[in-house]
Amino acid sequence: MEIKELQDVAAQVRRDIIRMVHSAKSGHPGGSLGCADFLTALYFNVMEIDPEHFTREGKDEDMFFLSNGHISPVFYSVMARRGYFPISELTTFRKLGTRLQGHPTPVEGLPGVRIASGSLGQGLSVAIGAALAKKANQDKHLVFALTGDGELEEGQNWEALMFAGSKHVDNLIITVDYNKKQIDGSTDAVMSLGNLRAKIQAFQWMVLEMNGNDMKSCIQTLKLAKTLAGNQKPIAILMKTEMGQGVDFMMGTHKWHGTPPNDEQAAAALAQLPETLGDY
């Protein structure tokens, strides 16, 4: 897809996020809005995938693991728009007994979901396991994962980073949503990450940076990462985003991390987001 087409998908995904969280009266709009461009680029342009024949094993295709599972609204919207399940199913978000729970789970057989995520800090470890399995099976496809910067306060991530670097898991590309905000405030105030690039590089990783709210930057950086795979080092992308991207009153604050908009706020947000592909 061309850049403009991808931007149109991301714009519609942002509308989906607002409508889903507003309808459910719960959920996490802030980080979801910030990651809409990235996940659109990944699923519609970068990864080699087959939505119509999804398997949890992911044989002979690229795989993606969402570690920061609370941003399920953007994950569900992108997968539905990409053809993993009907777009109309987005109306069931966070309703009891449905497949679109607040945190993704494979229990109900939702296509596109390979692990339960939301207990933060685990996704990177699972992605490393999947990448090693691909190596063992001589599968040349790649494993992608997304984690949050606040999530990196979980110690398991640093064990995983150390392991992947020392074992040369070079078919792995992780992206860190580097918006510098989490539920209780800024990451600097809660627990500073310091020089994150230098830290990850010290664990024998290759580190790239990109603007996660610019579609061209997402495409170029993710494709560059793919060309760098297979060079004895796993790859990490520090993705600078704005929490609440696209909705002016949700940007520049951590307060929309896990707060749904009321009727008036949802209407104001949707007025700023163009309907490009049609609402569900």
Short mmCIF file of C-alpha atoms in Angstrom, two decimals:
data_model
loop_
_atom_site.label_atom_id
_atom_site.label_comp_id
_atom_site.label_asym_id
_atom_site.label_seq_id
_atom_site.Cartn_x
_atom_site.Cartn_y
_atom_site.Cartn_z
CA MET A 1 0.00 0.00 0.00
CA GLU A 2 1.08 3.56 -0.66
CA ILE A 3 1.80 5.96 2.21
CA LYS A 4 -1.52 7.82 1.74
CA GLU A 5 -3.46 4.55 1.83
CA LEU A 6 -1.67 3.51 5.00
CA GLN A 7 -2.37 6.90 6.57
CA ASP A 8 -6.07 6.43 5.75
CA VAL A 9 -6.06 3.04 7.48
CA ALA A 10 -4.36 4.51 10.57
CA ALA A 11 -6.88 7.37 10.67
CA GLN A 12 -9.77 4.91 10.64
CA VAL A 13 -8.06 2.79 13.28
CA ARG A 14 -7.94 5.84 15.55
CA ARG A 15 -11.68 6.32 15.07
CA ASP A 16 -12.21 2.66 15.91
CA ILE A 17 -10.21 3.07 19.13
CA ILE A 18 -12.29 6.01 20.35
CA ARG A 19 -15.57 4.33 19.49
CA MET A 20 -14.59 1.01 21.09
CA VAL A 21 -13.37 2.47 24.36
CA HIS A 22 -16.28 4.91 24.58
CA SER A 23 -18.83 2.17 23.94
CA ALA A 24 -17.26 -0.14 26.53
CA LYS A 25 -16.82 2.71 29.01
CA SER A 26 -13.41 1.26 29.81
CA GLY A 27 -10.11 0.64 28.09
CA HIS A 28 -6.85 2.32 27.17
CA PRO A 29 -7.10 4.98 24.44
CA GLY A 30 -3.83 6.87 25.04
CA GLY A 31 -1.21 4.31 24.05
CA SER A 32 -3.54 2.80 21.45
CA LEU A 33 -3.81 6.11 19.58
CA GLY A 34 -0.04 6.53 19.77
CA CYS A 35 0.67 3.15 18.18
CA ALA A 36 -1.88 3.28 15.33
CA ASP A 37 0.66 4.26 12.65
CA PHE A 38 3.19 1.65 13.73
CA LEU A 39 0.80 -1.29 13.79
CA THR A 40 -0.79 -0.22 10.51
CA ALA A 41 2.63 -0.09 8.86
CA LEU A 42 3.60 -3.45 10.33
CA TYR A 43 0.46 -5.35 9.37
CA PHE A 44 -0.35 -3.71 6.05
CA ASN A 45 3.14 -3.21 4.58
CA VAL A 46 6.05 -4.81 6.44
CA MET A 47 5.22 -8.29 7.73
CA GLU A 48 4.76 -11.35 5.55
CA ILE A 49 1.49 -12.77 6.91
CA ASP A 50 -1.56 -14.74 5.83
CA PRO A 51 -4.61 -13.58 7.84
CA GLU A 52 -6.96 -16.04 6.14
CA HIS A 53 -4.91 -19.05 7.27
CA PHE A 54 -3.79 -17.98 10.73
CA THR A 55 -2.13 -20.53 13.00
CA ARG A 56 -0.72 -19.99 16.46
CA GLU A 57 2.48 -21.76 15.34
CA GLY A 58 3.16 -19.08 12.72
CA LYS A 59 5.02 -21.46 10.41
CA ASP A 60 6.37 -19.90 7.21
CA GLU A 61 5.22 -16.38 8.06
CA ASP A 62 6.34 -13.46 10.19
CA MET A 63 4.98 -13.38 13.74
CA PHE A 64 4.00 -10.50 16.04
CA PHE A 65 3.65 -10.47 19.82
CA LEU A 66 1.96 -7.63 21.68
CA SER A 67 3.51 -7.44 25.13
CA ASN A 68 1.80 -4.27 26.39
CA GLY A 69 -1.59 -5.92 26.01
CA HIS A 70 -3.59 -3.06 27.50
CA ILE A 71 -3.45 -1.32 24.11
CA SER A 72 -5.76 -4.01 22.77
CA PRO A 73 -8.08 -1.49 21.02
CA VAL A 74 -5.45 -0.64 18.40
CA PHE A 75 -4.42 -4.30 18.10
CA TYR A 76 -8.00 -5.46 17.51
CA SER A 77 -8.78 -2.68 15.06
CA VAL A 78 -5.69 -3.29 12.93
CA MET A 79 -6.26 -7.04 12.86
CA ALA A 80 -9.91 -6.65 11.93
CA ARG A 81 -9.10 -4.14 9.19
CA ARG A 82 -6.38 -6.51 7.92
CA GLY A 83 -8.85 -9.38 7.64
CA TYR A 84 -8.19 -11.62 10.63
CA PHE A 85 -11.81 -11.41 11.80
CA PRO A 86 -14.94 -9.39 10.85
CA ILE A 87 -14.74 -5.64 11.42
CA SER A 88 -18.26 -5.80 12.87
CA GLU A 89 -16.84 -7.81 15.80
CA LEU A 90 -15.25 -4.60 17.11
CA THR A 91 -18.68 -3.78 18.56
CA THR A 92 -18.12 -6.56 21.13
CA PHE A 93 -15.03 -4.99 22.72
CA ARG A 94 -14.80 -5.73 26.46
CA LYS A 95 -18.22 -7.36 26.59
CA LEU A 96 -18.56 -10.50 28.71
CA GLY A 97 -18.29 -13.76 26.82
CA THR A 98 -16.80 -12.24 23.65
CA ARG A 99 -13.42 -12.76 22.02
CA LEU A 100 -12.34 -9.12 22.31
CA GLN A 101 -11.50 -8.88 25.98
CA GLY A 102 -9.69 -5.95 27.56
CA HIS A 103 -6.40 -7.81 27.26
CA PRO A 104 -5.88 -10.16 24.29
CA THR A 105 -6.18 -13.88 24.92
CA PRO A 106 -6.07 -16.90 22.60
CA VAL A 107 -8.52 -18.86 24.78
CA GLU A 108 -11.52 -18.15 22.56
CA GLY A 109 -9.57 -18.81 19.38
CA LEU A 110 -9.34 -15.22 18.16
CA PRO A 111 -7.30 -15.21 14.93
CA GLY A 112 -4.17 -13.09 15.19
CA VAL A 113 -3.63 -13.62 18.91
CA ARG A 114 -0.91 -16.08 19.91
CA ILE A 115 -0.46 -15.31 23.60
CA ALA A 116 -2.37 -13.74 26.46
CA SER A 117 -0.81 -10.38 27.22
CA GLY A 118 -1.41 -7.73 29.79
CA SER A 119 0.65 -9.11 32.62
CA LEU A 120 3.45 -6.77 31.65
CA GLY A 121 7.00 -7.85 30.98
CA GLN A 122 6.39 -11.26 29.42
CA GLY A 123 5.98 -10.63 25.70
CA LEU A 124 9.65 -10.18 24.89
CA SER A 125 10.52 -13.52 26.45
CA VAL A 126 7.83 -15.28 24.42
CA ALA A 127 8.99 -13.57 21.24
CA ILE A 128 12.53 -14.80 21.86
CA GLY A 129 11.23 -18.34 22.24
CA ALA A 130 9.32 -18.05 18.97
CA ALA A 131 12.40 -16.68 17.21
CA LEU A 132 14.52 -19.59 18.47
CA ALA A 133 11.84 -22.03 17.30
CA LYS A 134 11.99 -20.51 13.82
CA LYS A 135 15.75 -20.99 13.79
CA ALA A 136 15.38 -24.61 14.90
CA ASN A 137 12.81 -25.21 12.15
CA GLN A 138 14.93 -23.41 9.54
CA ASP A 139 12.11 -20.93 9.01
CA LYS A 140 13.64 -17.73 7.60
CA HIS A 141 10.76 -15.49 8.66
CA LEU A 142 11.06 -12.90 11.42
CA VAL A 143 9.52 -12.35 14.84
CA PHE A 144 8.32 -8.86 15.83
CA ALA A 145 7.24 -7.65 19.27
CA LEU A 146 5.99 -4.42 20.82
CA THR A 147 6.64 -3.38 24.40
CA GLY A 148 6.03 -0.17 26.31
CA ASP A 149 8.72 1.99 27.88
CA GLY A 150 6.99 1.88 31.26
CA GLU A 151 6.81 -1.87 30.86
CA LEU A 152 10.61 -2.00 30.81
CA GLU A 153 10.50 -1.39 34.56
CA GLU A 154 9.69 -5.10 34.79
CA GLY A 155 12.95 -6.96 35.45
CA GLN A 156 12.09 -9.93 33.23
CA ASN A 157 12.64 -7.71 30.18
CA TRP A 158 16.28 -7.19 31.07
CA GLU A 159 16.89 -10.90 31.50
CA ALA A 160 15.33 -11.38 28.07
CA LEU A 161 17.42 -8.61 26.52
CA MET A 162 20.59 -10.12 27.99
CA PHE A 163 19.69 -13.61 26.77
CA ALA A 164 18.78 -12.58 23.21
CA GLY A 165 21.97 -10.58 22.81
CA SER A 166 24.25 -13.26 24.19
CA LYS A 167 22.57 -15.99 22.11
CA HIS A 168 22.57 -13.94 18.89
CA VAL A 169 18.80 -14.14 18.33
CA ASP A 170 19.10 -12.14 15.12
CA ASN A 171 15.69 -12.96 13.63
CA LEU A 172 14.00 -10.82 16.27
CA ILE A 173 12.90 -7.18 15.94
CA ILE A 174 11.38 -5.52 19.00
CA THR A 175 9.89 -2.05 19.15
CA VAL A 176 9.65 0.01 22.34
CA ASP A 177 6.79 2.51 22.46
CA TYR A 178 8.91 5.35 23.81
CA ASN A 179 6.20 7.86 24.72
CA LYS A 180 7.77 8.48 28.15
CA LYS A 181 4.41 8.19 29.93
CA GLN A 182 2.72 5.50 31.99
CA ILE A 183 -0.39 5.18 34.15
CA ASP A 184 0.97 7.15 37.12
CA GLY A 185 2.89 9.87 35.28
CA SER A 186 6.08 10.22 33.27
CA THR A 187 8.55 7.36 33.13
CA ASP A 188 11.21 9.77 34.40
CA ALA A 189 9.16 10.45 37.53
CA VAL A 190 8.14 6.84 38.19
CA MET A 191 11.47 5.15 37.45
CA SER A 192 13.86 6.76 35.00
CA LEU A 193 15.07 4.58 32.13
CA GLY A 194 18.19 6.69 31.73
CA ASN A 195 20.02 6.29 28.42
CA LEU A 196 17.83 3.54 27.03
CA ARG A 197 19.69 3.27 23.74
CA ALA A 198 23.05 2.79 25.46
CA LYS A 199 21.61 0.25 27.87
CA ILE A 200 20.12 -1.95 25.15
CA GLN A 201 23.26 -1.67 23.03
CA ALA A 202 25.27 -2.83 26.03
CA PHE A 203 23.29 -6.08 25.90
CA GLN A 204 24.65 -6.69 22.36
CA TRP A 205 21.63 -5.44 20.46
CA MET A 206 21.48 -3.26 17.37
CA VAL A 207 19.35 -0.18 18.11
CA LEU A 208 17.43 2.02 15.67
CA GLU A 209 15.16 5.00 16.31
CA MET A 210 12.03 6.18 14.53
CA ASN A 211 9.10 8.57 14.70
CA GLY A 212 6.19 6.26 15.42
CA ASN A 213 3.64 8.92 14.50
CA ASP A 214 5.00 9.38 10.98
CA MET A 215 4.00 6.66 8.52
CA LYS A 216 6.98 7.18 6.24
CA SER A 217 9.40 6.89 9.16
CA CYS A 218 7.68 3.71 10.34
CA ILE A 219 7.90 2.06 6.92
CA GLN A 220 11.49 3.07 6.27
CA THR A 221 12.77 2.05 9.71
CA LEU A 222 10.93 -1.27 9.88
CA LYS A 223 12.13 -2.22 6.40
CA LEU A 224 15.67 -1.21 7.33
CA ALA A 225 15.43 -3.44 10.40
CA LYS A 226 14.41 -6.35 8.18
CA THR A 227 17.49 -5.87 6.01
CA LEU A 228 19.71 -5.83 9.11
CA ALA A 229 18.33 -9.09 10.49
CA GLY A 230 20.60 -12.13 10.35
CA ASN A 231 23.73 -10.25 11.41
CA GLN A 232 24.29 -11.94 14.79
CA LYS A 233 22.43 -9.26 16.76
CA PRO A 234 18.76 -8.85 17.67
CA ILE A 235 17.30 -5.48 16.71
CA ALA A 236 15.48 -2.98 18.91
CA ILE A 237 13.65 0.09 17.63
CA LEU A 238 13.08 3.00 20.00
CA MET A 239 9.81 4.41 18.69
CA LYS A 240 9.02 7.95 19.76
CA THR A 241 5.26 8.47 19.94
CA GLU A 242 2.78 10.80 21.59
CA MET A 243 0.21 9.21 23.85
CA GLY A 244 -3.24 10.17 22.54
CA GLN A 245 -1.88 11.08 19.08
CA GLY A 246 -4.54 12.62 16.84
CA VAL A 247 -6.80 13.98 19.59
CA ASP A 248 -5.57 17.32 20.90
CA PHE A 249 -6.92 17.08 24.44
CA MET A 250 -5.53 13.56 24.90
CA MET A 251 -1.99 14.49 23.88
CA GLY A 252 0.74 15.73 26.21
CA THR A 253 -0.62 13.96 29.29
CA HIS A 254 -0.64 10.51 30.86
CA LYS A 255 -4.24 10.91 32.06
CA TRP A 256 -5.72 9.08 29.06
CA HIS A 257 -3.62 5.98 29.60
CA GLY A 258 -6.62 4.05 30.87
CA THR A 259 -9.53 6.52 30.91
CA PRO A 260 -12.48 6.22 28.49
CA PRO A 261 -13.99 9.39 27.00
CA ASN A 262 -17.53 10.36 27.96
CA ASP A 263 -20.13 11.19 25.30
CA GLU A 264 -19.02 14.78 24.84
CA GLN A 265 -15.32 13.90 24.78
CA ALA A 266 -15.86 11.05 22.32
CA ALA A 267 -17.75 13.36 19.97
CA ALA A 268 -14.97 15.95 20.21
CA ALA A 269 -12.33 13.32 19.51
CA LEU A 270 -14.16 11.85 16.53
CA ALA A 271 -14.58 15.34 15.09
CA GLN A 272 -10.77 15.50 14.82
CA LEU A 273 -10.37 12.07 13.23
CA PRO A 274 -11.43 11.64 9.57
CA GLU A 275 -13.63 8.70 8.62
CA THR A 276 -11.57 7.27 5.78
CA LEU A 277 -12.69 3.65 5.38
CA GLY A 278 -16.12 3.69 7.02
CA ASP A 279 -17.04 3.12 10.64
CA TYR A 280 -17.96 -0.38 11.78
#
